[in-house]
């Protein structure tokens, strides 16, 4: 069982969802530790940018605002990875019944 570590700007329910998602990626796909760490950082960064809103309450508008705000300081490869992790997270969250609509 993964212990939820507090992260500035990430509420415990969001941290628990991120931990469960990263664990599922490791178990189901055997992703490398560095990849899992990058995915965790990307999700935590997104949640921190939401200013108190929950990860599972994300909307398409939230995602568009996040990517717009990050655009000027982000390489294309990093933006693509962030989009990939968010797509994977929301597909996983739908499968797990945490959300009813995929904002991506």
PDB file of C-alpha atoms in Angstrom:
ATOM      1  CA  UNK A   1       0.000   0.000   0.000  1.00  0.00           C
ATOM      2  CA  UNK A   2       1.307   3.422  -0.933  1.00  0.00           C
ATOM      3  CA  UNK A   3       1.581   6.023   1.789  1.00  0.00           C
ATOM      4  CA  UNK A   4       0.131   9.369   0.723  1.00  0.00           C
ATOM      5  CA  UNK A   5       2.769  12.057   1.173  1.00  0.00           C
ATOM      6  CA  UNK A   6       1.582  15.634   1.595  1.00  0.00           C
ATOM      7  CA  UNK A   7       2.409  17.851  -1.361  1.00  0.00           C
ATOM      8  CA  UNK A   8       1.995  21.619  -1.287  1.00  0.00           C
ATOM      9  CA  UNK A   9      -1.138  22.567  -3.205  1.00  0.00           C
ATOM     10  CA  UNK A  10      -2.411  18.974  -3.515  1.00  0.00           C
ATOM     11  CA  UNK A  11      -5.350  18.023  -1.286  1.00  0.00           C
ATOM     12  CA  UNK A  12      -5.214  14.549   0.317  1.00  0.00           C
ATOM     13  CA  UNK A  13      -8.043  13.131  -1.862  1.00  0.00           C
ATOM     14  CA  UNK A  14      -6.177  14.247  -4.992  1.00  0.00           C
ATOM     15  CA  UNK A  15      -2.897  12.889  -3.623  1.00  0.00           C
ATOM     16  CA  UNK A  16      -4.590   9.538  -2.948  1.00  0.00           C
ATOM     17  CA  UNK A  17      -6.002   9.437  -6.501  1.00  0.00           C
ATOM     18  CA  UNK A  18      -2.601  10.266  -7.974  1.00  0.00           C
ATOM     19  CA  UNK A  19      -0.937   7.566  -5.870  1.00  0.00           C
ATOM     20  CA  UNK A  20      -3.536   4.976  -6.915  1.00  0.00           C
ATOM     21  CA  UNK A  21      -3.114   5.948 -10.583  1.00  0.00           C
ATOM     22  CA  UNK A  22       0.684   5.721 -10.447  1.00  0.00           C
ATOM     23  CA  UNK A  23       0.432   2.348  -8.677  1.00  0.00           C
ATOM     24  CA  UNK A  24      -1.952   1.118 -11.388  1.00  0.00           C
ATOM     25  CA  UNK A  25       0.466   2.223 -14.120  1.00  0.00           C
ATOM     26  CA  UNK A  26       3.275   0.351 -12.431  1.00  0.00           C
ATOM     27  CA  UNK A  27       1.215  -2.802 -11.921  1.00  0.00           C
ATOM     28  CA  UNK A  28      -0.511  -2.850 -15.313  1.00  0.00           C
ATOM     29  CA  UNK A  29       2.209  -1.493 -17.586  1.00  0.00           C
ATOM     30  CA  UNK A  30       5.460  -1.835 -15.646  1.00  0.00           C
ATOM     31  CA  UNK A  31       6.534   1.721 -16.388  1.00  0.00           C
ATOM     32  CA  UNK A  32       9.995   2.781 -15.244  1.00  0.00           C
ATOM     33  CA  UNK A  33      10.434   4.597 -11.938  1.00  0.00           C
ATOM     34  CA  UNK A  34      11.558   7.803 -13.691  1.00  0.00           C
ATOM     35  CA  UNK A  35       8.470   7.762 -15.913  1.00  0.00           C
ATOM     36  CA  UNK A  36       6.184   7.228 -12.927  1.00  0.00           C
ATOM     37  CA  UNK A  37       7.904  10.065 -11.047  1.00  0.00           C
ATOM     38  CA  UNK A  38       7.456  12.401 -14.045  1.00  0.00           C
ATOM     39  CA  UNK A  39       3.775  11.445 -14.318  1.00  0.00           C
ATOM     40  CA  UNK A  40       3.293  12.109 -10.593  1.00  0.00           C
ATOM     41  CA  UNK A  41       4.998  15.524 -10.874  1.00  0.00           C
ATOM     42  CA  UNK A  42       2.889  16.446 -13.906  1.00  0.00           C
ATOM     43  CA  UNK A  43      -0.357  15.583 -12.113  1.00  0.00           C
ATOM     44  CA  UNK A  44       0.713  17.369  -8.934  1.00  0.00           C
ATOM     45  CA  UNK A  45       1.678  20.446 -10.959  1.00  0.00           C
ATOM     46  CA  UNK A  46      -1.683  20.449 -12.692  1.00  0.00           C
ATOM     47  CA  UNK A  47      -3.562  20.125  -9.393  1.00  0.00           C
ATOM     48  CA  UNK A  48      -1.463  22.895  -7.836  1.00  0.00           C
ATOM     49  CA  UNK A  49      -2.395  25.180 -10.728  1.00  0.00           C
ATOM     50  CA  UNK A  50      -6.115  24.633 -10.118  1.00  0.00           C
ATOM     51  CA  UNK A  51      -6.164  26.800  -6.987  1.00  0.00           C
ATOM     52  CA  UNK A  52      -8.223  24.572  -4.728  1.00  0.00           C
ATOM     53  CA  UNK A  53     -10.358  22.747  -7.266  1.00  0.00           C
ATOM     54  CA  UNK A  54     -10.266  18.951  -7.244  1.00  0.00           C
ATOM     55  CA  UNK A  55      -8.477  16.892  -9.884  1.00  0.00           C
ATOM     56  CA  UNK A  56     -11.574  14.795 -10.436  1.00  0.00           C
ATOM     57  CA  UNK A  57     -13.712  17.916 -10.887  1.00  0.00           C
ATOM     58  CA  UNK A  58     -11.571  19.083 -13.816  1.00  0.00           C
ATOM     59  CA  UNK A  59     -13.261  20.447 -16.893  1.00  0.00           C
ATOM     60  CA  UNK A  60     -12.078  21.015 -20.432  1.00  0.00           C
ATOM     61  CA  UNK A  61     -11.830  24.720 -19.581  1.00  0.00           C
ATOM     62  CA  UNK A  62      -9.477  23.916 -16.655  1.00  0.00           C
ATOM     63  CA  UNK A  63      -7.235  21.885 -18.939  1.00  0.00           C
ATOM     64  CA  UNK A  64      -7.195  24.557 -21.642  1.00  0.00           C
ATOM     65  CA  UNK A  65      -6.317  27.229 -19.068  1.00  0.00           C
ATOM     66  CA  UNK A  66      -3.505  25.077 -17.684  1.00  0.00           C
ATOM     67  CA  UNK A  67      -1.944  24.418 -21.087  1.00  0.00           C
ATOM     68  CA  UNK A  68      -2.353  28.058 -22.117  1.00  0.00           C
ATOM     69  CA  UNK A  69      -0.589  29.225 -18.944  1.00  0.00           C
ATOM     70  CA  UNK A  70       2.245  26.716 -19.456  1.00  0.00           C
ATOM     71  CA  UNK A  71       2.686  27.288 -23.193  1.00  0.00           C
ATOM     72  CA  UNK A  72       5.363  30.000 -23.181  1.00  0.00           C
ATOM     73  CA  UNK A  73       7.698  28.140 -20.811  1.00  0.00           C
ATOM     74  CA  UNK A  74       7.198  24.542 -21.940  1.00  0.00           C
ATOM     75  CA  UNK A  75       8.937  22.505 -24.636  1.00  0.00           C
ATOM     76  CA  UNK A  76       6.660  20.666 -27.044  1.00  0.00           C
ATOM     77  CA  UNK A  77       7.876  17.285 -25.750  1.00  0.00           C
ATOM     78  CA  UNK A  78       7.018  18.257 -22.175  1.00  0.00           C
ATOM     79  CA  UNK A  79       3.589  19.553 -23.185  1.00  0.00           C
ATOM     80  CA  UNK A  80       2.940  16.303 -25.056  1.00  0.00           C
ATOM     81  CA  UNK A  81       3.927  14.234 -21.996  1.00  0.00           C
ATOM     82  CA  UNK A  82       1.661  16.332 -19.774  1.00  0.00           C
ATOM     83  CA  UNK A  83      -1.239  15.859 -22.165  1.00  0.00           C
ATOM     84  CA  UNK A  84      -0.560  12.130 -22.313  1.00  0.00           C
ATOM     85  CA  UNK A  85      -0.501  11.744 -18.534  1.00  0.00           C
ATOM     86  CA  UNK A  86      -3.707  13.743 -18.136  1.00  0.00           C
ATOM     87  CA  UNK A  87      -5.441  11.659 -20.815  1.00  0.00           C
ATOM     88  CA  UNK A  88      -4.259   8.452 -19.165  1.00  0.00           C
ATOM     89  CA  UNK A  89      -5.295   9.675 -15.729  1.00  0.00           C
ATOM     90  CA  UNK A  90      -8.819  10.623 -16.790  1.00  0.00           C
ATOM     91  CA  UNK A  91      -9.307   7.356 -18.717  1.00  0.00           C
ATOM     92  CA  UNK A  92      -8.188   5.479 -15.602  1.00  0.00           C
ATOM     93  CA  UNK A  93     -10.450   7.617 -13.357  1.00  0.00           C
ATOM     94  CA  UNK A  94     -13.446   6.826 -15.595  1.00  0.00           C
ATOM     95  CA  UNK A  95     -12.642   3.116 -15.480  1.00  0.00           C
ATOM     96  CA  UNK A  96     -12.386   3.312 -11.671  1.00  0.00           C
ATOM     97  CA  UNK A  97     -15.683   5.212 -11.385  1.00  0.00           C
ATOM     98  CA  UNK A  98     -14.066   8.352  -9.933  1.00  0.00           C
ATOM     99  CA  UNK A  99     -15.480  10.571 -12.701  1.00  0.00           C
ATOM    100  CA  UNK A 100     -18.365  10.331 -15.133  1.00  0.00           C
ATOM    101  CA  UNK A 101     -16.950  12.502 -17.921  1.00  0.00           C
ATOM    102  CA  UNK A 102     -13.459  12.665 -19.389  1.00  0.00           C
ATOM    103  CA  UNK A 103     -12.462  16.351 -19.747  1.00  0.00           C
ATOM    104  CA  UNK A 104      -9.714  15.552 -22.251  1.00  0.00           C
TER     105      UNK A 104
END
